[in-house]
XYZ file of C-alpha atoms in Angstrom:
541
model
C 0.000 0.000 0.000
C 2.611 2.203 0.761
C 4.631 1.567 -2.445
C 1.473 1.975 -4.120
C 1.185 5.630 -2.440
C 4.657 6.334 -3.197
C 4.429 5.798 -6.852
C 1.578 8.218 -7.054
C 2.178 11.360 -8.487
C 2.606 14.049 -6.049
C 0.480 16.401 -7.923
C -2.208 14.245 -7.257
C -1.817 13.966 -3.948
C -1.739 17.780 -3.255
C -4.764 19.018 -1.851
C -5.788 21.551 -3.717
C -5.200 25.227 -2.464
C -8.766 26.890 -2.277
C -8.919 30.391 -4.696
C -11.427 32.777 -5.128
C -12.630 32.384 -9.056
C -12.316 36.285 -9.979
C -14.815 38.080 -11.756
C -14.147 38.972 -15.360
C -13.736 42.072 -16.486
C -13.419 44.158 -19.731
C -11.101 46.890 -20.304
C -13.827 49.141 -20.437
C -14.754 48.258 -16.658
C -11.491 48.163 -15.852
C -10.761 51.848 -16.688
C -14.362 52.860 -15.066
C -14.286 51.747 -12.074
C -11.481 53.963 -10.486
C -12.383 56.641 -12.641
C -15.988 56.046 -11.368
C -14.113 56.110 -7.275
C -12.539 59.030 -7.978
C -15.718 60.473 -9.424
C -17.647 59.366 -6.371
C -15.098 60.927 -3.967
C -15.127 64.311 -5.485
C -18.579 64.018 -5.612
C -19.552 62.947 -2.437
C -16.822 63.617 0.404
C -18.485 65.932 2.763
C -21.356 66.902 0.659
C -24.774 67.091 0.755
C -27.081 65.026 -1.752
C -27.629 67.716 -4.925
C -26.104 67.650 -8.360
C -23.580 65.392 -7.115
C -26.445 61.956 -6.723
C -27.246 62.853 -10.717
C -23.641 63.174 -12.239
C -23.330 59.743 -10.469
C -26.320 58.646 -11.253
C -26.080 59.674 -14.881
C -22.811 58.213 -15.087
C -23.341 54.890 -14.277
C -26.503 54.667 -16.365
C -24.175 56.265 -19.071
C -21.618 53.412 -18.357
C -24.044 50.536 -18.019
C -25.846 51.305 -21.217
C -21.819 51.690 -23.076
C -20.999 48.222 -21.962
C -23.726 46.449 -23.093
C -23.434 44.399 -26.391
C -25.506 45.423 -29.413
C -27.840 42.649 -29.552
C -28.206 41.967 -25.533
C -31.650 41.041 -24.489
C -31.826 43.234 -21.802
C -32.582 45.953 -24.771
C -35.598 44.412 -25.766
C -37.300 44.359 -21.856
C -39.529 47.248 -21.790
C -38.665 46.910 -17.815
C -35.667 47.856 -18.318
C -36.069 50.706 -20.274
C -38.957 51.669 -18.063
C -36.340 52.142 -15.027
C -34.082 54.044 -17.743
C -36.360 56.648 -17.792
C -37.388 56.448 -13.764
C -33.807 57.008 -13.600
C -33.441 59.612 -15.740
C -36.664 61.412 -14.242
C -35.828 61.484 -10.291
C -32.247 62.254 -10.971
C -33.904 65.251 -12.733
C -36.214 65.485 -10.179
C -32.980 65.482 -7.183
C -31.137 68.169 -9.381
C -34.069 70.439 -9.546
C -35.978 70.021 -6.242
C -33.728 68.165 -4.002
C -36.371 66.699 -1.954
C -36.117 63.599 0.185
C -38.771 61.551 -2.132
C -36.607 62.148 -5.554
C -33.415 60.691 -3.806
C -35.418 57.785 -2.795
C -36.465 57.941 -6.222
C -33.876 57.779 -8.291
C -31.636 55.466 -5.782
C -34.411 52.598 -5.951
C -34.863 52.879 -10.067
C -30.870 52.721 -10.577
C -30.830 49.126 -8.112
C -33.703 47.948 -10.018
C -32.295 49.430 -13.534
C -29.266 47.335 -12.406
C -31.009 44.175 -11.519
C -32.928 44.337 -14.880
C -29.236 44.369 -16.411
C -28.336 41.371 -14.223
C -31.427 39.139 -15.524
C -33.450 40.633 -18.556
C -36.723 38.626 -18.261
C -37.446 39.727 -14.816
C -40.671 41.114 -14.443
C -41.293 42.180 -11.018
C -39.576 44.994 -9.802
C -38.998 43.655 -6.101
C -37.240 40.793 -7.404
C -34.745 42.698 -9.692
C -34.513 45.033 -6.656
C -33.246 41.669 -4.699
C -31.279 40.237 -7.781
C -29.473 43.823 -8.030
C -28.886 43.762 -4.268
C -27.529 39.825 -4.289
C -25.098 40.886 -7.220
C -23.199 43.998 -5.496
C -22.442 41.345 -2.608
C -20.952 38.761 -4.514
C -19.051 41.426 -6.797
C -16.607 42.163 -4.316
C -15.482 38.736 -3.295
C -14.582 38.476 -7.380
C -12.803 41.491 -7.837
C -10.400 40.493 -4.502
C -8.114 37.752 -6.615
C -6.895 41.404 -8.679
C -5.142 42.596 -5.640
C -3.474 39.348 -5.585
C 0.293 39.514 -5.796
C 1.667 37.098 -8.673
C 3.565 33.940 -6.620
C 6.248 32.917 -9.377
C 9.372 34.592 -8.622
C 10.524 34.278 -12.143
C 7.614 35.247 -13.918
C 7.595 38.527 -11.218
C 10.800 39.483 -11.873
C 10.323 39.340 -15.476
C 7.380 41.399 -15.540
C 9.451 43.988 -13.112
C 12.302 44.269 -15.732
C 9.551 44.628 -18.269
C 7.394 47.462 -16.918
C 10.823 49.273 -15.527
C 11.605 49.890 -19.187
C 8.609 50.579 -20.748
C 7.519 52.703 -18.160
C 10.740 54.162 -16.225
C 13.161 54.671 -19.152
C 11.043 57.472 -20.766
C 10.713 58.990 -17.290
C 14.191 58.894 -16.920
C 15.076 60.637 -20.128
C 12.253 63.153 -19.648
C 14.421 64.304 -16.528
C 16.992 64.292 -18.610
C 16.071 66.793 -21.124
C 13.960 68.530 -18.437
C 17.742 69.670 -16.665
C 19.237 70.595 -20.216
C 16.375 72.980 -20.910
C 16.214 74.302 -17.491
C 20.137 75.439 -18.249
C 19.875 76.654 -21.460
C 16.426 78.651 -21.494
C 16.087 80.965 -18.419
C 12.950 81.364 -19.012
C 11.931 77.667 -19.064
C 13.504 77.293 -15.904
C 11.346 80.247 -14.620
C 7.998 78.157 -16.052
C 9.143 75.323 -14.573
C 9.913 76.844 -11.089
C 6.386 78.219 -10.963
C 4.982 74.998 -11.912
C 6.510 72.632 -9.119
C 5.940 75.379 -7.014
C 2.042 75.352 -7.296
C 2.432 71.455 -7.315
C 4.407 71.776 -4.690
C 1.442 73.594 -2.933
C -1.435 71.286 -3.794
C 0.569 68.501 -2.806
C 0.807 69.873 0.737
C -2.549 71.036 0.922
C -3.546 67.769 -0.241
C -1.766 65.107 2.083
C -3.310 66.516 5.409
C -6.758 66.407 3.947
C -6.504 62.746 3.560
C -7.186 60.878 7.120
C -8.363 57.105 7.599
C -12.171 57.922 7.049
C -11.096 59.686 3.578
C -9.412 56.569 2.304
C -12.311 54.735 3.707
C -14.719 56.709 2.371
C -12.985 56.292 -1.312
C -12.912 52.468 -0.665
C -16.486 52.500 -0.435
C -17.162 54.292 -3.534
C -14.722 51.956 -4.592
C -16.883 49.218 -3.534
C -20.102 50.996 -4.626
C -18.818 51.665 -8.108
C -18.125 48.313 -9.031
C -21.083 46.537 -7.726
C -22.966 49.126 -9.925
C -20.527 48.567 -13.120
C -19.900 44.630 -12.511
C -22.823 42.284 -12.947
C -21.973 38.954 -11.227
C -25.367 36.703 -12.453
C -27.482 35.319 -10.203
C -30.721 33.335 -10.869
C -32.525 32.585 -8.017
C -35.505 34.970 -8.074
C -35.291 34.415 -11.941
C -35.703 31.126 -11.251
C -38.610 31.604 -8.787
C -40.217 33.695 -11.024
C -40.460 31.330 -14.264
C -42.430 28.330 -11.656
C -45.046 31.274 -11.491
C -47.955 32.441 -14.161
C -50.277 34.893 -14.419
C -53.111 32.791 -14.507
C -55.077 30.524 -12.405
C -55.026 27.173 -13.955
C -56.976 23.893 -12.429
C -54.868 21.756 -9.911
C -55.270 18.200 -9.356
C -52.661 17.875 -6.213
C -53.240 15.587 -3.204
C -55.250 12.791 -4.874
C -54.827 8.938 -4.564
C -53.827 8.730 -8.188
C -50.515 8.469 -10.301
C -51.544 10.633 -12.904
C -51.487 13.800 -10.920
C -48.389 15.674 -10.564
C -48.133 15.059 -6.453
C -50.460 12.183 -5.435
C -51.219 11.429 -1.921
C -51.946 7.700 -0.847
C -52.130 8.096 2.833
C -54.885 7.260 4.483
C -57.653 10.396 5.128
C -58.743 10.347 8.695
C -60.447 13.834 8.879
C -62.613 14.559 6.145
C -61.890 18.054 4.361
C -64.205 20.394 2.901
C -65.197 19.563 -0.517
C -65.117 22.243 -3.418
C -69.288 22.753 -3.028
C -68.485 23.316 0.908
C -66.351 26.152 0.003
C -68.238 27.574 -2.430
C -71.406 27.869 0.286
C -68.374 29.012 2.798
C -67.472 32.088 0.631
C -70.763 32.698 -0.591
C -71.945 33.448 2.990
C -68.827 35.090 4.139
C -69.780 37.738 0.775
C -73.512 37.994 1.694
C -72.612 38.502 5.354
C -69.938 41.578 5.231
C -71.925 42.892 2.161
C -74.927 43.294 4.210
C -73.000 44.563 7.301
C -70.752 46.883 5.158
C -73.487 48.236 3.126
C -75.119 49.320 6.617
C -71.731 51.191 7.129
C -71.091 52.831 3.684
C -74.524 54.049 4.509
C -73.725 55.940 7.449
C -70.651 57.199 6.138
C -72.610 58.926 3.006
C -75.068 60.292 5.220
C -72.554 61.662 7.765
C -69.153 62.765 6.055
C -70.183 62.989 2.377
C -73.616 65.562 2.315
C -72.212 68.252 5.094
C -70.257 67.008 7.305
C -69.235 69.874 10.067
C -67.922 69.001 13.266
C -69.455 70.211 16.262
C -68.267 72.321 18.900
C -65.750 69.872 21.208
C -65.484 67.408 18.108
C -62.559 65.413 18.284
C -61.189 65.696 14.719
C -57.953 63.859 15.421
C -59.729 60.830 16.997
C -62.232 60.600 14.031
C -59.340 61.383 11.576
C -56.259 58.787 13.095
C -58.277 55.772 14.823
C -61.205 55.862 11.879
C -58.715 55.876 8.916
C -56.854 53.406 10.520
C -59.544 50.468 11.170
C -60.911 51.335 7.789
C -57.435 50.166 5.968
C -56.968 47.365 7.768
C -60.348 45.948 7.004
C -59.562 47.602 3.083
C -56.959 45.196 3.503
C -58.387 42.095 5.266
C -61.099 42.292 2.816
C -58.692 42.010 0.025
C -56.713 39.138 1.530
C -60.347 37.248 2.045
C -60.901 37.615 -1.886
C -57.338 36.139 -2.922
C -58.007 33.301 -0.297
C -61.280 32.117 -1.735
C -60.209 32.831 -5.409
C -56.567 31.113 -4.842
C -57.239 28.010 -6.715
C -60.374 25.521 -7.786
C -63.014 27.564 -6.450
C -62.453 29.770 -9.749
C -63.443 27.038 -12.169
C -66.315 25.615 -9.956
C -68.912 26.488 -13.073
C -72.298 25.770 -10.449
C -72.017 28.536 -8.595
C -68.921 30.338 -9.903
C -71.200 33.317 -11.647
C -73.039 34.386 -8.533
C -69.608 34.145 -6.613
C -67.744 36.381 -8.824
C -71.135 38.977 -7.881
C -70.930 38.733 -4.517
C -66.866 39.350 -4.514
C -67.805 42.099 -7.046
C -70.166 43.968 -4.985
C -67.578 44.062 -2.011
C -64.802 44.948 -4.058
C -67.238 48.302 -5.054
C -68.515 48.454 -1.670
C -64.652 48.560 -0.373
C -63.438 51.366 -2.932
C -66.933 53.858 -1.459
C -65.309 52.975 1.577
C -62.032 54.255 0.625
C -63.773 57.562 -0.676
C -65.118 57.471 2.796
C -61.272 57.508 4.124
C -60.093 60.251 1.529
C -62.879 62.789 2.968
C -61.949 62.034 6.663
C -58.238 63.235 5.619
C -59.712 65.920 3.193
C -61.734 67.241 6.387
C -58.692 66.989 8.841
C -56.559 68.480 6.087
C -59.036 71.787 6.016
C -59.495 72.355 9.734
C -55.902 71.547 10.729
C -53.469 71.960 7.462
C -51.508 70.096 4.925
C -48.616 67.156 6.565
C -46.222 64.613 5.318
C -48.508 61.427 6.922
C -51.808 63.292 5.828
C -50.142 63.605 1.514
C -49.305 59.917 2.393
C -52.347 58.563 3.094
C -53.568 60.258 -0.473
C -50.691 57.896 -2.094
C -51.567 54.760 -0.469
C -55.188 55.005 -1.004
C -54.311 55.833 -4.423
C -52.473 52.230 -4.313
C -55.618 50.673 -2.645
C -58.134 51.508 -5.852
C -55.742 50.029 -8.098
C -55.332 46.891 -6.073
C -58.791 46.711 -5.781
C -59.060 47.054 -9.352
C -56.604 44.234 -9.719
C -58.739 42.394 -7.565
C -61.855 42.359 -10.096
C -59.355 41.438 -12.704
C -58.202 38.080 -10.091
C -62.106 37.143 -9.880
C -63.360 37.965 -13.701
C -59.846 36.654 -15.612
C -58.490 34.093 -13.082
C -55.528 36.243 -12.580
C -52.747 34.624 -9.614
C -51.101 36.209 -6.968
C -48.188 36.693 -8.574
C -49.834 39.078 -11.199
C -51.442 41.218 -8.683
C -48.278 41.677 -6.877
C -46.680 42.357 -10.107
C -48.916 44.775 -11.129
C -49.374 46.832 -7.651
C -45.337 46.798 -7.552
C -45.593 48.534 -10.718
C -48.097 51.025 -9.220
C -46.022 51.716 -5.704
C -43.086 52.390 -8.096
C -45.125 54.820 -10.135
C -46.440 56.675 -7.150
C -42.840 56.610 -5.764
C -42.223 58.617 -9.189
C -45.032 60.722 -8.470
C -44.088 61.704 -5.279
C -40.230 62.910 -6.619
C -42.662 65.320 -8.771
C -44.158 66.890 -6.093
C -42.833 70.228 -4.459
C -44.616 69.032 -1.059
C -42.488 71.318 1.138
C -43.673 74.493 -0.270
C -47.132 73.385 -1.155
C -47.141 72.766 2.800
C -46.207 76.103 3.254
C -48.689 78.148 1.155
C -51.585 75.933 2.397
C -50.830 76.406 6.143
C -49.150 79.873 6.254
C -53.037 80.821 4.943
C -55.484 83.424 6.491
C -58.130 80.690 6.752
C -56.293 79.015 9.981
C -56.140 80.498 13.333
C -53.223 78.113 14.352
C -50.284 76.979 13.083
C -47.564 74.084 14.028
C -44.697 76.952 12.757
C -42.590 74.417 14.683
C -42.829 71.902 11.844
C -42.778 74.278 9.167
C -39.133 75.319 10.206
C -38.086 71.884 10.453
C -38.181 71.630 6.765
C -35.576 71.809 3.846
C -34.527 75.439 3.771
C -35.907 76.243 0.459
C -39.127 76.966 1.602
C -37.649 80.063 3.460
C -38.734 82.807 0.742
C -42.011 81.430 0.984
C -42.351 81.747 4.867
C -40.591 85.337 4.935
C -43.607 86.584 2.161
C -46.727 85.308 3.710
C -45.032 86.139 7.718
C -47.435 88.758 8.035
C -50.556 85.338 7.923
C -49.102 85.581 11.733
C -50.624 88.567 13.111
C -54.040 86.787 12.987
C -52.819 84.053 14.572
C -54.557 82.553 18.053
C -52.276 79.531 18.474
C -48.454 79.476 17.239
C -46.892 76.382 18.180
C -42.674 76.744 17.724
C -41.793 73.344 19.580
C -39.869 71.089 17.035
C -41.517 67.975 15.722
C -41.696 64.979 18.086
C -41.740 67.293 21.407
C -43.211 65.919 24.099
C -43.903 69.796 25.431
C -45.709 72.018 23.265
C -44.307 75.662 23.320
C -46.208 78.584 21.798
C -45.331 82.020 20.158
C -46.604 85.346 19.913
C -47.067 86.202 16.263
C -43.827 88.710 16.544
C -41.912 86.450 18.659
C -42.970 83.475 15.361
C -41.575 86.238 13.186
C -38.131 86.476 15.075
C -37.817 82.871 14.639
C -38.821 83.069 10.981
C -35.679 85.843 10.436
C -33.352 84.266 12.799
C -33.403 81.051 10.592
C -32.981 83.120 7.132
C -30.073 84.773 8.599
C -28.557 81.629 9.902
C -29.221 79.928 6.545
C -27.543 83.258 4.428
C -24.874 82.904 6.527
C -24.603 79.728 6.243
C -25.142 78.795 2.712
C -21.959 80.337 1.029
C -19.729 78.187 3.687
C -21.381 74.667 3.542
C -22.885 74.370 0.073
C -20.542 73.953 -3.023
C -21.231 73.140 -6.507
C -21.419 69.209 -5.591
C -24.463 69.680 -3.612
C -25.807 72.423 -5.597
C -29.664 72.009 -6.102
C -32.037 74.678 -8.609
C -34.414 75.427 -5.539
C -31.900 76.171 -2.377
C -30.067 78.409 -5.281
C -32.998 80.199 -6.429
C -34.302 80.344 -2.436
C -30.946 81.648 -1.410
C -30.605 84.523 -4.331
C -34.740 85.902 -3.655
C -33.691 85.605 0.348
C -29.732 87.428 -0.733
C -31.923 90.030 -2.963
């Protein structure tokens, strides 16, 4: 055995050395992505978010659309080019209002762009947001064999003796002619003074400016650039994707036969509701909450649609928060009952499918008066008390909520799956997302609450915001004077403080003097934004 052993070859009887299989790369990466981490660390080191998120954004859309062959089939997915142009749009939308919503914006659409670009027949948007996500992880591990030092000796030295005179010997003669000039020209030498002079200068402005978090900071746009410029495929949520359809079909699972896809031969000791038990099952559960939710649609027409006015003592928060509340959850539980009954069989069961699909229709219409009902309890709140982040929110989800219930009717009337509606309502949160970047909320807020028709004002939260809504506060500062109730305390207090209108004023001009003062120091071109410029020259002027 041992002679055996010994005659081996030793090769053979090596264990393997475990290595990292690096990522390929092009030369076209290879030159973008420390151009794009030097890019990213002019951009970015102690910055705001302005102009700087779209040059980066523009420029990696600009380099993922270069590298990508003629005929790739990511070209032909309409997905993709819809998150070219979501791109495109909230970067526009971060250079030109800067608000918190476009960032978010554009962000989200450049992961998804990028997991669209990592597996072209995607089709929902959360799983290319995943996919794009799963790539950047595994990109770094790849790109770690490059820093690798070469472990031949001979093949190291070569290379040495081969880059020290391609790249040394016309340094070397440079020099050389450099100190011939300098003696013969006085004038050269003069130039040339002044030039390593001013290097010279940068150099040693330079070198104290870089600390540990600079070079870590550069390592992570590093890091971020070539997870955004290096796809690394992955096809898991691909491959989830292709076992699912859009479509309901008929199922013949669980049965004691072979010619089913997954039979079941064990013996049934508790008997299980047949498809006719299920049907009666969801035809009372319909009649049942239709009845009781007519009774409540009802009410709500009669009180809060024909001239509703609170009463003296009315507690318009309570009716607003706790009613608007209860009413989306059971929006939602009543949407979750639908998919439940309409998840499989029951949608082909042809005796009493028709007055099914009815009864589901009639609560799906009932549901969407009921969000109507939920828009004019924030539409009231919104008049008495003033426009607010939460109250523009609940606008956008119930938005969301009639086209999911819409995608509802097409579940019961087509046989549509699961899958499709959460296809199509990702679609719809990503285009209210968009809509959102739009929106100039901030001074909207301001003009609707800085308004003679309110006696009081939360001036608290309206200083809280982004400081381009300053010009708009300083014009309409004189709303104040008629003001009962000023309330200055910052957002989240837990102690309300209150103003007089001139001491609401002072506070108005002591943060546009701050922010003028301000402004010139911390804001360079990097972070510039069209709104805080235009805010800052009206406020300068």
């Amino acid at each position: 055995m041992d002679a055996l052993t010994s005659s081996l070859p030793r090769a053979a009887t090596a264990a393997p050395s475990p290595r990292t299989t690096p990522v390929p790369l092009s030369a076209l990466q290879k030159l973008l992505i420390p151009l794009g981490a030097i890019l990213f660390d002019v951009l970015f080191w102690n910055q705001e978010v302005g102009l700087n998120l779209s040059l980066y954004t523009v420029f990696v859309v600009g380099a993922t659309l270069a590298g990508l062959p003629r005929y790739a089939p990511v070209r032909r997915s309409g997905y993709f080019w819809l998150m070219v142009g979501g791109t495109v749009l909230s970067a526009g939308c971060v250079l030109l209002l800067g608000s918190g919503a476009a960032k978010l914006a554009c962000v989200a659409s450049l992961a998804m762009l990028l997991g669209y670009v990592n597996q072209p027949h995607l089709r929902l948007v959360v799983f290319a947001l995943l996919t794009a996500l799963t790539s950047a992880l595994r990109v770094l591990p790849g790109l770690l064999p490059y820093l690798r030092l070469p472990q031949s000796k001979a093949g190291s030295w070569r290379r040495t003796r081969f880059y020290g005179r391609v790249l040394l010997a016309p340094v070397v003669i440079l020099v050389g002619f450099h100190i011939l000039f300098s003696l013969a020209n006085p004038r050269y030498s003069q130039l040339a003074a002044a030039v390593f002079q001013r290097l010279g200068e940068w150099l040693a402005a330079l070198l104290p400016a870089i600390s540990v978090a600079h070079l870590l900071f550069f390592v992570l746009g590093l890091a971020l650039t070539a997870a955004a410029l290096v796809v690394v495929p992955f096809h898991f949520f691909q491959d989830q994707e292709s076992r699912l359809g859009e479509f309901v079909r008929r199922q013949r699972d669980r049965v004691a036969s072979l010619s089913v896809r997954n039979p079941n031969f064990r013996a049934r000791r508790f008997g299980s509701l047949d498809l006719r038990k299920e049907f009666l099952a969801a035809l009372a559960v319909f009649g049942l909450v239709n009845a009781l939710l007519l009774v409540v649609n009802i009410i709500d027409i009669n009180w809060i649609w024909l001239g509703f006015t609170p009463t003296p003592g009315f507690d318009l928060t309570q009716f607003v928060h706790e009613g608007t509340y209860v009413l989306i959850l059971s929006i939602l539980v009543a949407m979750g009952i639908v998919l439940w009954f309409f998840r499989r069989n029951l949608n082909f069961y042809a005796p009493g499918l028709r007055a099914l699909r009815w009864g589901a229709t009639v609560w799906v219409v009932q549901n969407a008066v009921l969000v109507v009902s939920v828009a004019l309890r924030n539409y009231y709140y919104i008049t008495y008390t003033g426009l607010a982040y939460k109250r523009i929110g609940v606008y956008g989800f119930l938005l969301l909520t009639l086209f999911g219930l819409g995608t509802v009717l097409l579940k019961i009337w087509q046989r549509r799956s699961a899958y499709s509606l959460v296809r199509l309502n990702a679609l719809a949160a990503y285009g209210v997302l968009l809509l959102l970047a739009l929106g100039n909320w901030e001074i909207w807020m301001v003009r609707y609450n800085l308004s003679p028709r309110f006696k009081e004002v939360d001036l608290g939260f309206l200083l809280a915001m982004p400081e381009r809504v300053l010009p708009e506060m300083t014009a309409r500062q004189s709303v104040l004077q008629g003001m009962t109730r000023i309330v200055v305390s910052p957002p989240g207090s837990y102690t309300e403080l209150r103003a007089t209108p001139s001491e609401a004023q002072e506070a108005i001009q002591s943060r546009v003097a701050a922010w003028r003062r301000n402004y010139p120091e911390y804001h360079s071109w990097q972070s510039w934004t069209y709104a805080e410029a235009t805010a800052y020259e009206q406020l300068r002027d």
